């Protein structure tokens, strides 16, 4: 668990530093300043991803809350498209929403210590879907919370590289999982609670996509619900 | 008669039934009920053991609220009229959308004036085609699930030992375990999944005169010359003619495996004194008071056996659904890029 603590600790420290740098950037308005800050945020995302992977290597599968929290923080950490001239409140919220799960993850990694679970199955497709769902769900949820609190009605998700990729991943990956289940078990759901959660989140996600061009509030509410179910699936 | 200016009610119903918002509401309703089903323990259908386990779990969790939840139908959501109605409405909505999509696709197809297959491909309404494919996939998926719920069945926790062929009562199907327990042989039309593997033995006993002694698994059981014992838990059997009781204890940490060692303890009856203790790894024998107990390794497998008559249809529907969704995503991405340019 030492690498997890080191990676997560470094990421938390860098996130705090990013907060300080951003505050300075807003105090001395310098749009060019946010470009290197954005790079640092990508590095934070990479560090948190490394910490989640090292927690997995240490014995905590992606059904456990620790790697899920670190993954969620990793997905929220990178800046959104068009954040080179960001809104201060949105930026602060976005940083806080990454720092909270990263901090809780660091605390858990320290408190759990070197007592990983005795048994772990090899990485399965279901685990990959859960991990991807957690990350993307957290990113979507963060986007909706930031938009709601910062009272921005502009839907800027189309420019988000992570979300565009995630849209494709979430639309297709659970389907591939059911395909594998059909061949392996002869049924769509392999009887696990987590699979019903994933299916429900997937269905809500598609419902959100259906309402994208009609009702922004409904679209956001459904996106947030899908994100929440993806993040909490099986916990 | 539809007078000019008045709205045809059928047209209005059609428009509502095929609207995106209605489809979204149906999807969210189904997802919400599914989530509720995972939170509230749902009543099992037939098995009395499973029913008593479920009732105990529900009473332990909800206490005095259990009867109230039962009366409100919250513990039978999967078989409730509401859930079935939502699924039926979703099926109906998808059917209407497929019909509408076909009509619209026909209207948007490139005409005779567009000659050459490259030009025709370029003018092809891909977005609508992919949407239609995805919706058809969704509809077929629902039909597949319906067929499976009507004529499919599932057996959970079936324990089969090496060398045994187990016939599934009332189904005509059978399953057997291969020599290495890695492989399951079964009748046509079944999907079998190995949930767990563990050790097991085939036991027999002989006295000094090399005569076979009868073994008895339980007080009410018929004595037998050979016993097959899957070691899911500790197992006991008696050798009545030699006044011995044998206890078999699987030795494993964490999940069991087919090659786990087995601790054999033999007790004298009626004193209860431990006569012999030995650890078996694979085949082996134990001698006590002139009796030789022979143990042949016969690992067990815990199986889930599923008969899904719509397996092919559901696979095809899922493939259509995924292909349609992937294509639609691609078209949307291209449209966004074109808009940005």
mmCIF file with all atom_site columns, C-alpha atoms in Angstrom, chain B residues 222-301:
data_model
loop_
_atom_site.group_PDB
_atom_site.id
_atom_site.type_symbol
_atom_site.label_atom_id
_atom_site.label_alt_id
_atom_site.label_comp_id
_atom_site.label_asym_id
_atom_site.label_entity_id
_atom_site.label_seq_id
_atom_site.pdbx_PDB_ins_code
_atom_site.Cartn_x
_atom_site.Cartn_y
_atom_site.Cartn_z
_atom_site.occupancy
_atom_site.B_iso_or_equiv
_atom_site.pdbx_formal_charge
_atom_site.auth_seq_id
_atom_site.auth_comp_id
_atom_site.auth_asym_id
_atom_site.auth_atom_id
_atom_site.pdbx_PDB_model_num
ATOM 1  C CA . UNK B 1 222 ? -29.660 -47.121 2.830  1.00 0.00 ? 222 UNK B CA 1
ATOM 2  C CA . UNK B 1 223 ? -26.235 -48.722 3.482  1.00 0.00 ? 223 UNK B CA 1
ATOM 3  C CA . UNK B 1 224 ? -24.057 -48.813 0.355  1.00 0.00 ? 224 UNK B CA 1
ATOM 4  C CA . UNK B 1 225 ? -20.783 -50.416 -0.648 1.00 0.00 ? 225 UNK B CA 1
ATOM 5  C CA . UNK B 1 226 ? -19.422 -47.155 -2.068 1.00 0.00 ? 226 UNK B CA 1
ATOM 6  C CA . UNK B 1 227 ? -20.162 -43.586 -1.092 1.00 0.00 ? 227 UNK B CA 1
ATOM 7  C CA . UNK B 1 228 ? -19.592 -40.463 -3.177 1.00 0.00 ? 228 UNK B CA 1
ATOM 8  C CA . UNK B 1 229 ? -18.992 -37.500 -0.898 1.00 0.00 ? 229 UNK B CA 1
ATOM 9  C CA . UNK B 1 230 ? -18.509 -33.963 -2.222 1.00 0.00 ? 230 UNK B CA 1
ATOM 10 C CA . UNK B 1 231 ? -16.638 -32.115 0.527  1.00 0.00 ? 231 UNK B CA 1
ATOM 11 C CA . UNK B 1 232 ? -18.496 -28.809 0.421  1.00 0.00 ? 232 UNK B CA 1
ATOM 12 C CA . UNK B 1 233 ? -18.452 -29.028 4.235  1.00 0.00 ? 233 UNK B CA 1
ATOM 13 C CA . UNK B 1 234 ? -17.233 -31.617 6.735  1.00 0.00 ? 234 UNK B CA 1
ATOM 14 C CA . UNK B 1 235 ? -18.780 -34.988 5.919  1.00 0.00 ? 235 UNK B CA 1
ATOM 15 C CA . UNK B 1 236 ? -19.435 -38.003 8.126  1.00 0.00 ? 236 UNK B CA 1
ATOM 16 C CA . UNK B 1 237 ? -20.254 -41.622 7.410  1.00 0.00 ? 237 UNK B CA 1
ATOM 17 C CA . UNK B 1 238 ? -20.439 -44.765 9.490  1.00 0.00 ? 238 UNK B CA 1
ATOM 18 C CA . UNK B 1 239 ? -19.068 -48.277 9.005  1.00 0.00 ? 239 UNK B CA 1
ATOM 19 C CA . UNK B 1 240 ? -21.744 -50.053 11.147 1.00 0.00 ? 240 UNK B CA 1
ATOM 20 C CA . UNK B 1 241 ? -20.181 -53.539 10.954 1.00 0.00 ? 241 UNK B CA 1
ATOM 21 C CA . UNK B 1 242 ? -16.850 -52.229 12.297 1.00 0.00 ? 242 UNK B CA 1
ATOM 22 C CA . UNK B 1 243 ? -18.393 -49.733 14.762 1.00 0.00 ? 243 UNK B CA 1
ATOM 23 C CA . UNK B 1 244 ? -16.513 -46.819 13.234 1.00 0.00 ? 244 UNK B CA 1
ATOM 24 C CA . UNK B 1 245 ? -17.461 -43.263 12.328 1.00 0.00 ? 245 UNK B CA 1
ATOM 25 C CA . UNK B 1 246 ? -15.402 -41.450 9.717  1.00 0.00 ? 246 UNK B CA 1
ATOM 26 C CA . UNK B 1 247 ? -15.138 -37.690 9.512  1.00 0.00 ? 247 UNK B CA 1
ATOM 27 C CA . UNK B 1 248 ? -13.742 -35.982 6.381  1.00 0.00 ? 248 UNK B CA 1
ATOM 28 C CA . UNK B 1 249 ? -12.614 -32.361 6.678  1.00 0.00 ? 249 UNK B CA 1
ATOM 29 C CA . UNK B 1 250 ? -11.544 -30.380 3.571  1.00 0.00 ? 250 UNK B CA 1
ATOM 30 C CA . UNK B 1 251 ? -8.389  -28.386 4.309  1.00 0.00 ? 251 UNK B CA 1
ATOM 31 C CA . UNK B 1 252 ? -8.322  -25.032 2.548  1.00 0.00 ? 252 UNK B CA 1
ATOM 32 C CA . UNK B 1 253 ? -7.861  -21.341 3.198  1.00 0.00 ? 253 UNK B CA 1
ATOM 33 C CA . UNK B 1 254 ? -10.102 -19.035 1.214  1.00 0.00 ? 254 UNK B CA 1
ATOM 34 C CA . UNK B 1 255 ? -11.762 -20.579 -1.819 1.00 0.00 ? 255 UNK B CA 1
ATOM 35 C CA . UNK B 1 256 ? -11.734 -24.366 -2.135 1.00 0.00 ? 256 UNK B CA 1
ATOM 36 C CA . UNK B 1 257 ? -10.011 -26.127 -5.014 1.00 0.00 ? 257 UNK B CA 1
ATOM 37 C CA . UNK B 1 258 ? -10.269 -29.633 -6.459 1.00 0.00 ? 258 UNK B CA 1
ATOM 38 C CA . UNK B 1 259 ? -6.802  -30.585 -5.198 1.00 0.00 ? 259 UNK B CA 1
ATOM 39 C CA . UNK B 1 260 ? -7.247  -29.501 -1.567 1.00 0.00 ? 260 UNK B CA 1
ATOM 40 C CA . UNK B 1 261 ? -5.978  -32.048 1.002  1.00 0.00 ? 261 UNK B CA 1
ATOM 41 C CA . UNK B 1 262 ? -8.577  -33.824 3.144  1.00 0.00 ? 262 UNK B CA 1
ATOM 42 C CA . UNK B 1 263 ? -8.170  -34.593 6.841  1.00 0.00 ? 263 UNK B CA 1
ATOM 43 C CA . UNK B 1 264 ? -9.609  -38.008 7.722  1.00 0.00 ? 264 UNK B CA 1
ATOM 44 C CA . UNK B 1 265 ? -10.542 -38.745 11.343 1.00 0.00 ? 265 UNK B CA 1
ATOM 45 C CA . UNK B 1 266 ? -11.832 -42.192 12.331 1.00 0.00 ? 266 UNK B CA 1
ATOM 46 C CA . UNK B 1 267 ? -13.687 -42.551 15.663 1.00 0.00 ? 267 UNK B CA 1
ATOM 47 C CA . UNK B 1 268 ? -14.652 -45.701 17.528 1.00 0.00 ? 268 UNK B CA 1
ATOM 48 C CA . UNK B 1 269 ? -18.314 -46.115 18.434 1.00 0.00 ? 269 UNK B CA 1
ATOM 49 C CA . UNK B 1 270 ? -19.738 -45.863 21.063 1.00 0.00 ? 270 UNK B CA 1
ATOM 50 C CA . UNK B 1 271 ? -16.692 -44.603 22.997 1.00 0.00 ? 271 UNK B CA 1
ATOM 51 C CA . UNK B 1 272 ? -16.130 -41.671 20.608 1.00 0.00 ? 272 UNK B CA 1
ATOM 52 C CA . UNK B 1 273 ? -12.390 -42.190 20.893 1.00 0.00 ? 273 UNK B CA 1
ATOM 53 C CA . UNK B 1 274 ? -10.273 -40.923 18.006 1.00 0.00 ? 274 UNK B CA 1
ATOM 54 C CA . UNK B 1 275 ? -8.639  -44.022 16.496 1.00 0.00 ? 275 UNK B CA 1
ATOM 55 C CA . UNK B 1 276 ? -6.742  -42.605 13.498 1.00 0.00 ? 276 UNK B CA 1
ATOM 56 C CA . UNK B 1 277 ? -6.097  -39.222 11.951 1.00 0.00 ? 277 UNK B CA 1
ATOM 57 C CA . UNK B 1 278 ? -4.539  -38.833 8.523  1.00 0.00 ? 278 UNK B CA 1
ATOM 58 C CA . UNK B 1 279 ? -4.270  -36.269 5.723  1.00 0.00 ? 279 UNK B CA 1
ATOM 59 C CA . UNK B 1 280 ? -5.152  -37.414 2.211  1.00 0.00 ? 280 UNK B CA 1
ATOM 60 C CA . UNK B 1 281 ? -3.769  -35.787 -0.906 1.00 0.00 ? 281 UNK B CA 1
ATOM 61 C CA . UNK B 1 282 ? -5.443  -37.471 -3.855 1.00 0.00 ? 282 UNK B CA 1
ATOM 62 C CA . UNK B 1 283 ? -6.113  -41.220 -3.485 1.00 0.00 ? 283 UNK B CA 1
ATOM 63 C CA . UNK B 1 284 ? -5.218  -42.981 -0.222 1.00 0.00 ? 284 UNK B CA 1
ATOM 64 C CA . UNK B 1 285 ? -6.166  -45.532 2.391  1.00 0.00 ? 285 UNK B CA 1
ATOM 65 C CA . UNK B 1 286 ? -6.494  -45.617 6.166  1.00 0.00 ? 286 UNK B CA 1
ATOM 66 C CA . UNK B 1 287 ? -6.247  -48.768 8.331  1.00 0.00 ? 287 UNK B CA 1
ATOM 67 C CA . UNK B 1 288 ? -7.929  -49.083 11.702 1.00 0.00 ? 288 UNK B CA 1
ATOM 68 C CA . UNK B 1 289 ? -8.929  -52.109 13.816 1.00 0.00 ? 289 UNK B CA 1
ATOM 69 C CA . UNK B 1 290 ? -8.456  -54.524 10.921 1.00 0.00 ? 290 UNK B CA 1
ATOM 70 C CA . UNK B 1 291 ? -10.547 -52.446 8.555  1.00 0.00 ? 291 UNK B CA 1
ATOM 71 C CA . UNK B 1 292 ? -9.060  -50.676 5.534  1.00 0.00 ? 292 UNK B CA 1
ATOM 72 C CA . UNK B 1 293 ? -10.820 -47.572 4.293  1.00 0.00 ? 293 UNK B CA 1
ATOM 73 C CA . UNK B 1 294 ? -10.076 -46.769 0.643  1.00 0.00 ? 294 UNK B CA 1
ATOM 74 C CA . UNK B 1 295 ? -10.487 -43.205 -0.609 1.00 0.00 ? 295 UNK B CA 1
ATOM 75 C CA . UNK B 1 296 ? -10.423 -42.284 -4.276 1.00 0.00 ? 296 UNK B CA 1
ATOM 76 C CA . UNK B 1 297 ? -10.261 -38.578 -5.134 1.00 0.00 ? 297 UNK B CA 1
ATOM 77 C CA . UNK B 1 298 ? -13.523 -37.501 -6.800 1.00 0.00 ? 298 UNK B CA 1
ATOM 78 C CA . UNK B 1 299 ? -13.529 -33.685 -6.893 1.00 0.00 ? 299 UNK B CA 1
ATOM 79 C CA . UNK B 1 300 ? -16.845 -31.898 -7.115 1.00 0.00 ? 300 UNK B CA 1
ATOM 80 C CA . UNK B 1 301 ? -18.005 -28.844 -9.034 1.00 0.00 ? 301 UNK B CA 1
#
